[in-house]
């Protein structure tokens, strides 16, 4: 773990190598549905990754209209903009995650960071939900939630409250830092990838994620996300061994 300013910066592969499981874990990760598979696409031009379910799959909690706009217009635009911005630059050979890390916090690369991070965050978000999801996880993840937050009800309240209180546009995250879990907020295109944290789960709280279905009631959207949409199997697959 390198220290950069006040932030712990972890190179994911170096981290896994240190654990002696880099190759196996990476291969497993890239072969599965984990959105880190995005990195396996290699360099630009990036493609809009397929939705892991039909655009109707999350009805009635998230409508097909929302999916059509959110995935088909917003996410698609981030990928298109990213490809346009990368063309002819020194980032042309980089993976999506490398572009995000290299441009984070750089004033001159703000547009590139925003579009790359939004492309990554949205794919992670689609996988963070599933039809028939929600409720509480089980196994190792539930144990870690108990250890880190003092029980399921505490975690559920804290995660919901954190997502609710992000001022303006952003993302609510459950992340792993070593053997502990944490709840973090990011603003706009922010992503915990650049803070050396391992994302497990995210909720998009930009208004475009819920306005067509829930109008200004972000709280209602968070409630249905927790009760009916969270894909805990996905979150568990993202756990790194400790
Ligand atoms: Mn969004």
Coordinates of C-alpha atoms in Angstrom, one line a residue, residues 27-115:
X27 CA -8.8 -15.1 -13.8
X28 CA -11.8 -16.0 -11.7
X29 CA -12.9 -12.4 -11.6
X30 CA -12.6 -11.8 -15.3
X31 CA -14.3 -15.0 -16.2
X32 CA -17.3 -14.2 -14.0
X33 CA -20.0 -11.5 -14.3
X34 CA -17.9 -9.1 -12.2
X35 CA -17.8 -5.7 -13.9
X36 CA -14.0 -5.8 -13.6
X37 CA -14.4 -7.9 -16.7
X38 CA -14.7 -4.4 -18.3
X39 CA -10.9 -4.2 -17.9
X40 CA -10.6 -7.4 -19.9
X41 CA -11.9 -5.5 -22.9
X42 CA -8.4 -4.0 -23.0
X43 CA -8.0 -0.5 -24.3
X44 CA -10.2 2.0 -26.2
X45 CA -12.5 2.0 -28.0
X46 CA -14.6 0.7 -25.1
X47 CA -18.0 -0.7 -25.7
X48 CA -21.2 -0.2 -23.8
X49 CA -21.3 -3.4 -21.7
X50 CA -24.5 -5.4 -22.0
X51 CA -27.0 -5.0 -19.2
X52 CA -27.0 -8.2 -17.0
X53 CA -30.8 -8.5 -17.4
X54 CA -33.6 -7.3 -19.6
X55 CA -34.5 -3.6 -19.4
X56 CA -37.9 -4.8 -17.9
X57 CA -36.3 -7.0 -15.3
X58 CA -36.5 -4.5 -12.4
X59 CA -40.2 -3.4 -13.0
X60 CA -42.1 -2.2 -11.0
X61 CA -39.2 -0.7 -8.9
X62 CA -37.3 0.6 -11.8
X63 CA -39.3 1.1 -15.0
X64 CA -38.3 0.2 -18.5
X65 CA -38.5 3.9 -19.4
X66 CA -35.8 4.6 -16.7
X67 CA -33.6 1.8 -18.0
X68 CA -34.0 3.0 -21.6
X69 CA -32.9 6.5 -20.7
X70 CA -30.4 5.6 -17.9
X71 CA -28.6 2.8 -19.7
X72 CA -29.4 3.6 -23.3
X73 CA -28.8 7.3 -23.2
X74 CA -26.8 8.3 -20.1
X75 CA -24.5 5.3 -19.8
X76 CA -24.1 5.1 -23.6
X77 CA -23.1 8.8 -23.7
X78 CA -20.4 8.3 -21.1
X79 CA -18.9 5.5 -23.1
X80 CA -19.1 7.5 -26.4
X81 CA -17.6 10.6 -24.8
X82 CA -14.8 8.5 -23.2
X83 CA -13.9 7.0 -26.6
X84 CA -13.8 10.4 -28.2
X85 CA -11.7 11.9 -25.4
X86 CA -9.2 9.0 -25.3
X87 CA -8.6 9.0 -29.1
X88 CA -5.1 10.2 -30.0
X89 CA -4.0 10.6 -26.3
X90 CA -1.4 8.8 -24.2
X91 CA -4.3 6.9 -22.6
X92 CA -5.2 5.1 -25.8
X93 CA -3.6 1.8 -24.7
X94 CA -4.9 1.8 -21.2
X95 CA -7.6 -0.2 -19.5
X96 CA -10.7 1.6 -18.2
X97 CA -9.5 1.2 -14.6
X98 CA -6.0 2.5 -15.4
X99 CA -7.5 5.6 -17.1
X100 CA -9.6 6.3 -14.0
X101 CA -6.7 6.0 -11.7
X102 CA -4.3 8.0 -13.9
X103 CA -6.7 10.9 -14.4
X104 CA -8.2 11.1 -10.9
X105 CA -7.6 14.5 -9.3
X106 CA -5.9 16.0 -12.4
X107 CA -7.5 19.3 -13.5
X108 CA -6.5 18.9 -17.1
X109 CA -8.1 15.5 -17.3
X110 CA -11.3 16.2 -15.6
X111 CA -13.6 15.4 -18.6
X112 CA -11.8 12.2 -19.3
X113 CA -11.9 11.1 -15.6
X114 CA -15.6 12.0 -15.4
X115 CA -16.6 10.0 -18.4

